[in-house]
Coordinates of C-alpha atoms (C1' of nucleotides) in Angstrom, one line a residue:
Chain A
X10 CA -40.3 -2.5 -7.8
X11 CA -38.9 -4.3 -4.7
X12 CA -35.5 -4.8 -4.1
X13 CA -33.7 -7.0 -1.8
X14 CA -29.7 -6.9 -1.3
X15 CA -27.6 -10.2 -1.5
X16 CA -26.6 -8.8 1.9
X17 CA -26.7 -5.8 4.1
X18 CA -23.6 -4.1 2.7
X19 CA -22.8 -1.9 5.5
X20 CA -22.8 -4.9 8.3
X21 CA -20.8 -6.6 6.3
X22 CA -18.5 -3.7 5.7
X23 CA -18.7 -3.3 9.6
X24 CA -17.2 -6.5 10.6
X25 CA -14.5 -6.2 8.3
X26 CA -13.3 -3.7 9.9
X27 CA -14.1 -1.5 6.3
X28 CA -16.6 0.8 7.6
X29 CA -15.9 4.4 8.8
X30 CA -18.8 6.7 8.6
X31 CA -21.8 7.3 6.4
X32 CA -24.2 9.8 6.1
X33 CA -27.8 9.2 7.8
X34 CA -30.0 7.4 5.8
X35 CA -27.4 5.4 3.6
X36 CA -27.8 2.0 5.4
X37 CA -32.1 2.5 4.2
X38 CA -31.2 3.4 1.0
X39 CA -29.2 0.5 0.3
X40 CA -31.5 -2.3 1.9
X41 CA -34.4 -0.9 0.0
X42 CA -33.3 -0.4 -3.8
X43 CA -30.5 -1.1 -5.9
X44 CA -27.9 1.8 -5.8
X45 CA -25.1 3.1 -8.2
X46 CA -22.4 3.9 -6.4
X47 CA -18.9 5.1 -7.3
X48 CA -15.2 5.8 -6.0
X49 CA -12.7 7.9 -7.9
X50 CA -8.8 6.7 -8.6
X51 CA -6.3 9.5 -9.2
X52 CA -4.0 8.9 -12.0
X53 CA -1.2 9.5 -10.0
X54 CA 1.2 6.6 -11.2
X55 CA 0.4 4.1 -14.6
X56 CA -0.1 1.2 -11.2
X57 CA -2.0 1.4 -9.0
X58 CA -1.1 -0.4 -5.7
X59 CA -1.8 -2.5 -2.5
X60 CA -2.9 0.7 -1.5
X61 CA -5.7 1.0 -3.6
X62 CA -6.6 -2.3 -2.7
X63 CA -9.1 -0.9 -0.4
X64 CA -11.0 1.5 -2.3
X65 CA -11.7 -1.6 -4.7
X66 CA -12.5 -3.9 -2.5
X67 CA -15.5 -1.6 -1.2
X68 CA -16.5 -1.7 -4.9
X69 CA -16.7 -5.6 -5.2
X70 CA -18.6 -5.5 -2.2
X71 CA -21.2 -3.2 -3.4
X72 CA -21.5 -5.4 -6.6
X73 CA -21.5 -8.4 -4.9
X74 CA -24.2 -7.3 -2.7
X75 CA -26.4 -6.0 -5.1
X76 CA -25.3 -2.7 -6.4
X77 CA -23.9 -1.4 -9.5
X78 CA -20.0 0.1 -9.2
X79 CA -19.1 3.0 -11.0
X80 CA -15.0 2.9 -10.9
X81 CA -13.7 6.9 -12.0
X82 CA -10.3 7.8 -13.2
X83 CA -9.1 11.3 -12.7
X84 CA -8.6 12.7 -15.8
X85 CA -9.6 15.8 -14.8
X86 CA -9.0 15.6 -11.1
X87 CA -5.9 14.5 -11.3
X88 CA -5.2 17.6 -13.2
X89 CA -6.0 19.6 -10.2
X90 CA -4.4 17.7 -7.3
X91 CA -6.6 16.8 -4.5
X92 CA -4.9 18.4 -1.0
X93 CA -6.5 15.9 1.3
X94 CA -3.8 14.1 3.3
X95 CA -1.0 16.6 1.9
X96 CA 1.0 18.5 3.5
X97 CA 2.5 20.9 0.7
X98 CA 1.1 22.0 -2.7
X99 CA 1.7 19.0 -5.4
X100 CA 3.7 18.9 -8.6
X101 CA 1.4 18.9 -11.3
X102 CA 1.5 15.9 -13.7
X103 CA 1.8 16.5 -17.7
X104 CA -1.0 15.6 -19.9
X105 CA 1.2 12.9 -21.6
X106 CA 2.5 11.0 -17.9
X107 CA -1.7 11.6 -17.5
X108 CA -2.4 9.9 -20.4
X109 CA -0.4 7.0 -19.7
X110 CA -1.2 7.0 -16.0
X111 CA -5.1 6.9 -16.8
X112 CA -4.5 3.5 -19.5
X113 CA -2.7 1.7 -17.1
X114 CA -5.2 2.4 -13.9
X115 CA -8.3 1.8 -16.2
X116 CA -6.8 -1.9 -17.1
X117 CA -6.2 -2.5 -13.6
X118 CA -9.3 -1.5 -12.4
X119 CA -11.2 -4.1 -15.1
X120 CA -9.7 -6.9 -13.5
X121 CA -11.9 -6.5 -10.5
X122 CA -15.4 -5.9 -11.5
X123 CA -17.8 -7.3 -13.6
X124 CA -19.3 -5.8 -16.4
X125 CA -22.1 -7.8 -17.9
X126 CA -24.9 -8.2 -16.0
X127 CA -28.0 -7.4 -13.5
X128 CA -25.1 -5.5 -11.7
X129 CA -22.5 -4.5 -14.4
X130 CA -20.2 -1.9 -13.1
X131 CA -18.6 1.0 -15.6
X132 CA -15.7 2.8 -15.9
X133 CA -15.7 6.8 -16.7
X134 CA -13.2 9.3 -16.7
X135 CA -14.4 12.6 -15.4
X136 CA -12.1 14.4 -18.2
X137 CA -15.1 13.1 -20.9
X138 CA -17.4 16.4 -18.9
X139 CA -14.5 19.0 -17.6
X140 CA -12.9 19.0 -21.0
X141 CA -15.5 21.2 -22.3
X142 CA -16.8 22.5 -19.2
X143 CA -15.4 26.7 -19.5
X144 CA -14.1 28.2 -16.5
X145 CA -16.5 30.7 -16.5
X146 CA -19.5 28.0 -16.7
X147 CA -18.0 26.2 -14.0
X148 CA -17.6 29.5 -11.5
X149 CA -21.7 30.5 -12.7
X150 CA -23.3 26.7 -12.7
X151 CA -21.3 25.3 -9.8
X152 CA -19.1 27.6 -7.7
X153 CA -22.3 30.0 -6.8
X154 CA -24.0 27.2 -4.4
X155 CA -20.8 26.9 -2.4
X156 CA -19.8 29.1 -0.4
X157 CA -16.1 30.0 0.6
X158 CA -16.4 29.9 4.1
X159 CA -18.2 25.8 3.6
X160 CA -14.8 25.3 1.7
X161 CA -12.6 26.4 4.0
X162 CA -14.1 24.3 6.7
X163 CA -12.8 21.3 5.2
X164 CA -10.0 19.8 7.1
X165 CA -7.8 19.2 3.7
X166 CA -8.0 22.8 3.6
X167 CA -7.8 24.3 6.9
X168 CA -4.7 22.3 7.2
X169 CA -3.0 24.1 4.9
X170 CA -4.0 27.5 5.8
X171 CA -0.5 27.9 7.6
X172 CA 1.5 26.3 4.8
X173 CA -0.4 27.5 2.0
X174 CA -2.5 26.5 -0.5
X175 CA -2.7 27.7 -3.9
X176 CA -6.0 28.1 -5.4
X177 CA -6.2 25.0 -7.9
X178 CA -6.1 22.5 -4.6
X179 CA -8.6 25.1 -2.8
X180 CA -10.9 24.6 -5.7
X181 CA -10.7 20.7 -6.1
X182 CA -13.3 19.5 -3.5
X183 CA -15.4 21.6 -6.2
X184 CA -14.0 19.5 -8.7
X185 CA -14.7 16.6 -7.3
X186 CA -17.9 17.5 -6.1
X187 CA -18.9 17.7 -9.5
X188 CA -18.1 14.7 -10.6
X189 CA -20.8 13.0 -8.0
X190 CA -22.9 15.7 -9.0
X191 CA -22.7 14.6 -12.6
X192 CA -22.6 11.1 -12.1
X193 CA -26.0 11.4 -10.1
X194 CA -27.4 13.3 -12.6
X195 CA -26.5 10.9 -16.0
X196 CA -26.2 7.8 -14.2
X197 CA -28.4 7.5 -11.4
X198 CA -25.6 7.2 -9.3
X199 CA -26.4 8.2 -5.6
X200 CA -23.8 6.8 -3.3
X201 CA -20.0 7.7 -3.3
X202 CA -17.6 6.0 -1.3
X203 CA -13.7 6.1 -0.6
X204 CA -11.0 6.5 2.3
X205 CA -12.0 8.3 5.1
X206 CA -9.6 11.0 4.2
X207 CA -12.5 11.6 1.2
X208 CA -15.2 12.7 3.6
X209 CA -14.6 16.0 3.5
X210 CA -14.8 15.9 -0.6
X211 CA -17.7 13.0 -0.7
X212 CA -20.2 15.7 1.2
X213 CA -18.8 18.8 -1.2
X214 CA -20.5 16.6 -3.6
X215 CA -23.8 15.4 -1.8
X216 CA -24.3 19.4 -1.2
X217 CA -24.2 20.6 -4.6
X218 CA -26.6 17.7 -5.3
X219 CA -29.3 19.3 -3.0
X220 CA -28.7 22.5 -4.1
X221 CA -28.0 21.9 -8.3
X222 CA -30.4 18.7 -8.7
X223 CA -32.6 19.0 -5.4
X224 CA -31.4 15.4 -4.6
X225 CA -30.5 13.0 -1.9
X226 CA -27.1 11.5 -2.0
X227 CA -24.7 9.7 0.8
X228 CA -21.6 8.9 1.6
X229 CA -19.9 5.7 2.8
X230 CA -15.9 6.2 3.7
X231 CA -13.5 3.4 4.9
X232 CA -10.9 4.0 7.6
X233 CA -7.3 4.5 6.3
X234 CA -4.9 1.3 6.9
X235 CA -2.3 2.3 9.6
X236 CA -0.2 -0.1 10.3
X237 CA 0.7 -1.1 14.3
X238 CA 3.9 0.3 14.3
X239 CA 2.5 3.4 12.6
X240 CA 4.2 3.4 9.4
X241 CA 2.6 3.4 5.9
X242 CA 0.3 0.8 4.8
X243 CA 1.6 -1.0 1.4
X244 CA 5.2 0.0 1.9
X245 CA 8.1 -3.1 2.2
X246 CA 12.0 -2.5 1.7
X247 CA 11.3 -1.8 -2.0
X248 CA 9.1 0.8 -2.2
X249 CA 5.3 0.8 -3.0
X250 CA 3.8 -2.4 -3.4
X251 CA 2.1 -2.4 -7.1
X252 CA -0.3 -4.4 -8.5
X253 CA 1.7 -4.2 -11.6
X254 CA 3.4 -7.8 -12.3
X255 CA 6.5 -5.4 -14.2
X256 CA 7.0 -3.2 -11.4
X257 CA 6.4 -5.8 -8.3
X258 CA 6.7 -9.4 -9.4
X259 CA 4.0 -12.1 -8.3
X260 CA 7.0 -13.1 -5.9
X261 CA 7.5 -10.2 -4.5
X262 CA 3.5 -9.2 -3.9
X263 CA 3.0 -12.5 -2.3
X264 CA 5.8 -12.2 -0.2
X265 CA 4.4 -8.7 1.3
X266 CA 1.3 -10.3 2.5
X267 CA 2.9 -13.4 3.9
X268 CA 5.4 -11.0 5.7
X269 CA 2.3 -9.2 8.0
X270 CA 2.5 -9.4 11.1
X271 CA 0.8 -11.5 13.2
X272 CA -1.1 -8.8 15.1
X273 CA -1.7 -7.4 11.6
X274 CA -2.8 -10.4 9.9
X275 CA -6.5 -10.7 10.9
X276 CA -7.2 -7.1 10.6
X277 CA -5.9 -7.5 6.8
X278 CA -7.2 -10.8 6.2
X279 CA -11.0 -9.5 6.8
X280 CA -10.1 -6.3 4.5
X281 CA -8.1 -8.0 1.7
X282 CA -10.3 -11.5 1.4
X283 CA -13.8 -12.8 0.8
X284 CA -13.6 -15.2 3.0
X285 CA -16.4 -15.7 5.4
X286 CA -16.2 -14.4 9.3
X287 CA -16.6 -18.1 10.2
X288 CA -13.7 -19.2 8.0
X289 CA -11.4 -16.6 9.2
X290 CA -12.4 -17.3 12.8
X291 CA -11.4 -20.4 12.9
X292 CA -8.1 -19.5 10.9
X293 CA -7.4 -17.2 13.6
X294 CA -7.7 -20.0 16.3
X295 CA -5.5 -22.5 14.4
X296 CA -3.4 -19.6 14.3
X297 CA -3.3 -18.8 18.0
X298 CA -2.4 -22.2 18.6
X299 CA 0.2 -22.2 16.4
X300 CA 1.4 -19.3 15.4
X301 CA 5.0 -20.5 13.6
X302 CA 2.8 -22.2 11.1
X303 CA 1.4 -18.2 10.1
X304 CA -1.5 -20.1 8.6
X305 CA -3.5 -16.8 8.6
X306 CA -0.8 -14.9 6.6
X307 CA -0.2 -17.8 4.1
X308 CA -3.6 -17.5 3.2
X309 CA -4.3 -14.3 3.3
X310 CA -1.0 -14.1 0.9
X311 CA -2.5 -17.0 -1.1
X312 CA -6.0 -15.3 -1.3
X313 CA -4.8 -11.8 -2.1
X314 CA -2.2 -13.1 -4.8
X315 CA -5.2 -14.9 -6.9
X316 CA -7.4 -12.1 -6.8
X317 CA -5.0 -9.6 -7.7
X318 CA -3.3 -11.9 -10.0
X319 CA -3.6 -15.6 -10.8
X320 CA -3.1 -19.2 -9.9
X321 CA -0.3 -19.3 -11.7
X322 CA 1.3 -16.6 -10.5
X323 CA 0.7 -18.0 -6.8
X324 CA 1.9 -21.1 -8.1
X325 CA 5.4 -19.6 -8.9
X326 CA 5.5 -17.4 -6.0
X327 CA 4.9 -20.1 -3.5
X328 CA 7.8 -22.7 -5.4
X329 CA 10.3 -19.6 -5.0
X330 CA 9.7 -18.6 -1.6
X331 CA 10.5 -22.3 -1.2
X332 CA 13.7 -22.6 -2.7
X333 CA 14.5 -19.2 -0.9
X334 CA 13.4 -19.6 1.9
X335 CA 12.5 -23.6 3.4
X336 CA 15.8 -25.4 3.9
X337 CA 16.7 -25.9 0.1
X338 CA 20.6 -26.3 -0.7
X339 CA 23.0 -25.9 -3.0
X340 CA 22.3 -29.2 -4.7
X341 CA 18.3 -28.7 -4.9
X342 CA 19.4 -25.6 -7.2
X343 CA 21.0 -27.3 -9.1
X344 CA 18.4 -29.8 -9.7
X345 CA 16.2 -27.0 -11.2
X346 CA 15.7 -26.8 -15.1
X347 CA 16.7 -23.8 -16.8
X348 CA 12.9 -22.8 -17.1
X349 CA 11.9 -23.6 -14.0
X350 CA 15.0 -21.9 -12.3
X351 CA 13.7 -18.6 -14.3
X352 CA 10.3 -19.1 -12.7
X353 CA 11.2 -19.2 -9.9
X354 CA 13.7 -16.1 -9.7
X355 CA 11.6 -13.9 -12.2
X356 CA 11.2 -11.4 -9.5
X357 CA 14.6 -11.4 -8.5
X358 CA 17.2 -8.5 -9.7
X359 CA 19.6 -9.6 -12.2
X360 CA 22.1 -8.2 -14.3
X361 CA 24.8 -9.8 -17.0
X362 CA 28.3 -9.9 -16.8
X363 CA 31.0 -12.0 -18.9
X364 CA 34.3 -13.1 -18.0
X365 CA 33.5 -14.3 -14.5
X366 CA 35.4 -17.7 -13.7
X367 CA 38.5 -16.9 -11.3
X368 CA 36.8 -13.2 -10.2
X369 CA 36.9 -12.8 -6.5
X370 CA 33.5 -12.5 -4.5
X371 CA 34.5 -8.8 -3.8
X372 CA 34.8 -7.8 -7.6
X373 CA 31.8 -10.0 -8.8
X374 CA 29.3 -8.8 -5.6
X375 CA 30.4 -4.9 -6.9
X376 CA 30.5 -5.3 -10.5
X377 CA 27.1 -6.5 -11.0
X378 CA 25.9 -4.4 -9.3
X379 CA 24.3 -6.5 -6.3
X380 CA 26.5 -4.1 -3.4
X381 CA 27.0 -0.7 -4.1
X382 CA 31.2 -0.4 -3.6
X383 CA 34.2 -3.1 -2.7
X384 CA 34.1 -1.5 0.2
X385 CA 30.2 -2.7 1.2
X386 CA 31.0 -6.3 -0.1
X387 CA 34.1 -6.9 2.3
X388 CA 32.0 -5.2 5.0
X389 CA 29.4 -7.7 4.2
X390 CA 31.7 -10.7 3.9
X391 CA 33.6 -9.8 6.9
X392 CA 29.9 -10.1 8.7
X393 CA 29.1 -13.2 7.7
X394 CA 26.0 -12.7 5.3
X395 CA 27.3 -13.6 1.7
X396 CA 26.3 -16.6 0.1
X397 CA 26.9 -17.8 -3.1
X398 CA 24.5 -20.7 -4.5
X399 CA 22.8 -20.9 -0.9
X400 CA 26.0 -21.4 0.7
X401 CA 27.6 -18.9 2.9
X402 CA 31.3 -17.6 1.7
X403 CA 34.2 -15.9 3.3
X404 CA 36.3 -12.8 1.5
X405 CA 38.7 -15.1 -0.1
X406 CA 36.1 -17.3 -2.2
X407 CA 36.9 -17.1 -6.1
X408 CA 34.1 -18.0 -8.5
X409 CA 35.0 -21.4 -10.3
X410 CA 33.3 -22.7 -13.6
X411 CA 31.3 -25.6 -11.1
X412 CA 29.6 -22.4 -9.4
X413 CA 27.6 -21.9 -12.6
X414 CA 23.9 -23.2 -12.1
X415 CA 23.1 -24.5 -15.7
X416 CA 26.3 -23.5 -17.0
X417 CA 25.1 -19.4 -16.6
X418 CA 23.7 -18.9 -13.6
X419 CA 24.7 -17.9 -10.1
X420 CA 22.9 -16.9 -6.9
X421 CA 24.3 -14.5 -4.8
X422 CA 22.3 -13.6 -1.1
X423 CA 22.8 -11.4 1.1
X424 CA 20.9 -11.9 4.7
X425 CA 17.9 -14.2 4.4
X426 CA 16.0 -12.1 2.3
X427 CA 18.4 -10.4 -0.3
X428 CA 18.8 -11.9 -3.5
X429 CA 20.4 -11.6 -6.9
X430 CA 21.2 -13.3 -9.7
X431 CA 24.0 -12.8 -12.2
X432 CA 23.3 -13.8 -15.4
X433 CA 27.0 -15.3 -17.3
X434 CA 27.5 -14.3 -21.0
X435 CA 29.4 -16.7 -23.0
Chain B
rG7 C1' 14.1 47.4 7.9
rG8 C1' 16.9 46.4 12.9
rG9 C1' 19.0 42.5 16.3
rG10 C1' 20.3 37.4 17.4
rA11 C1' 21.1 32.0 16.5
rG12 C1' 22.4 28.4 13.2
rA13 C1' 23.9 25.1 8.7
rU14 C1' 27.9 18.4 10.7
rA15 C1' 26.9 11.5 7.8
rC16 C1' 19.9 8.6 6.2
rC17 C1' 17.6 11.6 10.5
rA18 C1' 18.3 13.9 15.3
rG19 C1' 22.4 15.8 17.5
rA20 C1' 27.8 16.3 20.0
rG21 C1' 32.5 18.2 18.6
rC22 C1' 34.8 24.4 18.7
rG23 C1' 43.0 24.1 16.2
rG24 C1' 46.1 18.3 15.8
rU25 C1' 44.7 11.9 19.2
rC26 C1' 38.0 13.4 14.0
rA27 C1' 36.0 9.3 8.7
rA28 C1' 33.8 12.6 13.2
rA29 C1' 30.7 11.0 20.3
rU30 C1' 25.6 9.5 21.4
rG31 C1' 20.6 8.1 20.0
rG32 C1' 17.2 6.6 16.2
rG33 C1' 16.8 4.4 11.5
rA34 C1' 18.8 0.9 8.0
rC35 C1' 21.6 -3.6 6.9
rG36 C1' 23.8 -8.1 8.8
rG37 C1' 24.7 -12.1 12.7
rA38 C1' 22.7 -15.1 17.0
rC39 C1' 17.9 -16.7 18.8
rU40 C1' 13.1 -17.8 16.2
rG41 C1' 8.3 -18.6 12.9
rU42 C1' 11.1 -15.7 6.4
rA43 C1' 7.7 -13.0 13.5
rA44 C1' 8.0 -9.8 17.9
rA45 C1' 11.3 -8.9 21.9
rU46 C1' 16.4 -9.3 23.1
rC47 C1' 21.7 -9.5 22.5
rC48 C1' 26.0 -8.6 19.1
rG49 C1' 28.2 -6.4 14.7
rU50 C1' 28.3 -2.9 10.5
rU51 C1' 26.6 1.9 8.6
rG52 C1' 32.3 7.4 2.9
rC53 C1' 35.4 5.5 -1.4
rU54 C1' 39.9 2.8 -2.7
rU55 C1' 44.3 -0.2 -7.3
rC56 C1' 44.7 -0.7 0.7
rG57 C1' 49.7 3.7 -0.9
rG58 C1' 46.0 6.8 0.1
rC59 C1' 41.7 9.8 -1.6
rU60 C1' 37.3 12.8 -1.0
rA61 C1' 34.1 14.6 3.1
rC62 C1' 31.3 18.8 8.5
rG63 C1' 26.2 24.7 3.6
rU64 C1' 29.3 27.3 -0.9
rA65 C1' 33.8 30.0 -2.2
rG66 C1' 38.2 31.9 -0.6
rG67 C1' 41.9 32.9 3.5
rU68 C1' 45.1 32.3 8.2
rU69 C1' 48.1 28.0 10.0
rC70 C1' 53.2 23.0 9.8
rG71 C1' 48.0 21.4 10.5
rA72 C1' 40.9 23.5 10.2
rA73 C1' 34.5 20.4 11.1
rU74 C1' 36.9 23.7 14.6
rC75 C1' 39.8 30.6 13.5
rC76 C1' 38.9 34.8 9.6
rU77 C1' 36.1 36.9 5.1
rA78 C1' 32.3 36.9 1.6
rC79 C1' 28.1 34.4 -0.2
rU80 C1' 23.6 31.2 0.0
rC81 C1' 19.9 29.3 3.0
rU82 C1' 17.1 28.3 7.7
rC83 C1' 15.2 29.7 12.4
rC84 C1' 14.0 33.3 16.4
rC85 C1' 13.1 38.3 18.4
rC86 C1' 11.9 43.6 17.4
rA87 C1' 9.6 47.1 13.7

RNA sequence: GGGGAGAUACCAGAGCGGUCAAAUGGGACGGACUGUAAAUCCGUUGCUUCGGCUACGUAGGUUCGAAUCCUACUCUCCCCA
């Protein structure tokens, strides 16, 4: 049976700036047959975010080239806690937050691959074999063919020889290593890929497949995202970034990618996008030339907001970073219906407060909650940055009945960038 | 077990009886400039009914007055065994 990729997945991966390390003989393997290959997702919140972005993009590239994707959840691993990258022991989750984490990764993950098909991908959970796998089978069948001192070796675990480490992290490469153990046995699967920080836990796995199964299995890792300035990947003033429209709205996910930096940009855009080295060349040039324009980051915000999410939701994300932030005024507020006003700030906090014609800016910027204290607001309005309804207010401003968008609405800013809305009960 | 040093705001770190809501630097937020950038410059960074009120590890004490002095406790770090 003959085999020929759609393309050679590891030059591609190279020139996107996705390709770490692999073990010898990978690069063969995949030009020659068609390969199952997985990466594992740790049910470590019910979202997974932009984060994670990267680990599925390798997948989509393995379909798309050919290959079948295996996605994992932790069920079991997620259990255990996987020390790599960690600095102190972990907190262990409960089965319930487990549970619930596991749902909402699994409907996540679906989004991405496809599952019909010359190349349909699957889903497992590595709970379905741990859950009835004893201890004492597990020590017997799988801990005799690795030794201690192999263990130890591992950077994830000679990191924390100082600190400590309790024995449930020591054991998880183990754990791990199983699951590509298994996987290669019931599935075929012979490839595992993942962050680079997954090395370490990737060749656990390929061992105890020479020495349980007396196969051949490789590794393919990605580097981890650093940004230039050397803080985390994925984080903005909020938090995490999530793919989860409830916890980070379309608005607010678009926005992050249209915020990278311009020495970030093309690094991200080859990573986060399909598009072609061509395209994204000559982006890069129009960019150069005019870089006010941030051509590369509106479409690498554009591209990255479909995928993830939907033309919609990049419709509505691009019509309220226009109100909030091209050169929109009081009066093109106004001009917005009620539902379209709603679209528009859907990502935006808001809270609901009655009784607010004649309040003074300090009371109402405190009492909904928008500024922490009176205290913060005057600060604020003493510097300049309040604005009410896109227009910039001094401590003495009361709120009249004509500040109402639609009669319930008003839109308080502080800065550029921070905005809230409070909602008027009648 | 013995000896020593320390605990100050988001972080680092001064202050060592009143003039301390606490120097300085970083971070964060805001303003100017700009491209919703970078760099730069400037401002702000405990709460308040604007009278005050809480705050310098915790609890007491000395004093007209304490972050500063005393006592106990808790925790951290270093050296010796």
């Amino acid at each position: 049976m003959s085999f020929t990729p759609q393309y050679n997945l590891l030059d591609e991966l190279k020139w996107r700036g996705l390709f770490h390390q692999d073990t010898p003989g990978a690069e063969e393997l995949l030009n020659t047959q068609q390969v199952t290959g997985y990466i594992g997702f740790d049910p470590t919140a019910d979202s997974l975010h932009v984060g994670n972005l990267v680990p599925i993009m390798l997948l989509m590239h393995l379909q798309r080239s050919g290959h079948k994707p295996v996605a994992l959840v932790g069920g079991a691993t997620g259990m255990v806690g996987d020390p790599s990258g960690k600095k102190a022991e972990r907190v262990l989750l409960d089965k319930n937050t487990l549970d619930k984490n596991l749902r909402g990764i699994e409907n996540q993950l679906r989004r991405f691959l496809d599952f019909d098909g010359d190349c349909a991908a699957s889903l497992v959970n590595n709970y379905d074999w741990f859950q009835n796998f004893t201890f004492l089978d597990f020590i017997r069948d799988v801990g005799k063919h690795i030794t201690v001192n192999y263990m130890m070796a591992k950077d994830s675990v000679k990191n924390r020889i100082e600190s400590g480490i309790s024995f449930t992290e020591f054991s998880y490469q183990l754990v791990q290593g199983y699951d590509f153990c298994h996987l290669y046995k019931n599935h075929d699967c012979r490839l595992q890929m993942g962050g680079s920080d997954q090395w370490g836990n990737i060749v656990t796995g390929t061992e105890l497949i020479r020495r349980i199964e007396g196969g051949e299995a490789h590794a393919v890792t990605a580097p981890l995202l650093t940004k230039s300035d050397g803080s985390k990947f994925g984080k903005s003033e909020g938090g995490n970034v999530w793919l989860d429209l409830n916890r980070t709205s379309a608005y607010k996910f678009y926005q992050f990618w249209l915020n990278a930096a311009d020495d970030e940009a093309g690094k991200l855009i080859r990573i986060f996008t399909f598009l072609d080295q061509n395209t994204i060349e000559n982006l890069e040039t129009e960019h150069a030339v005019a870089p006010h324009l941030r051509l590369l980051q509106k479409r690498l915000a554009e591209e990255v907001t479909t995928m993830v999410h939907s033309q919609e939701a990049l419709n509505t994300a691009i019509a309220a970073s226009e109100i909030l932030f091209g050169k929109s005024t009081s009066e093109d507020l106004r001009s917005l219906g009620e539902s379209d006003f709603l679209d528009v700030f859907e990502g935006v906090d808001q809270s609901e407060m009655e009784g607010v014609t004649g309040m003074n800016i300090v009371d109402l910027l405190a009492d909904s909650g928008f500024l922490a204290s009176k205290s913060e607001a005057k600060r604020e309005l003493k510097g300049n940055s309040i604005s009410v309804n896109k227009e910039k207010v001094d401590e003495l401003f009361q709120i009249e009945e004509s500040a109402l968008i639609n009669g319930k609405y008003i839109l308080l800013q502080k800065g550029k960038k921070n905005y809230f809305i409070v909602k008027v009960k009648s």
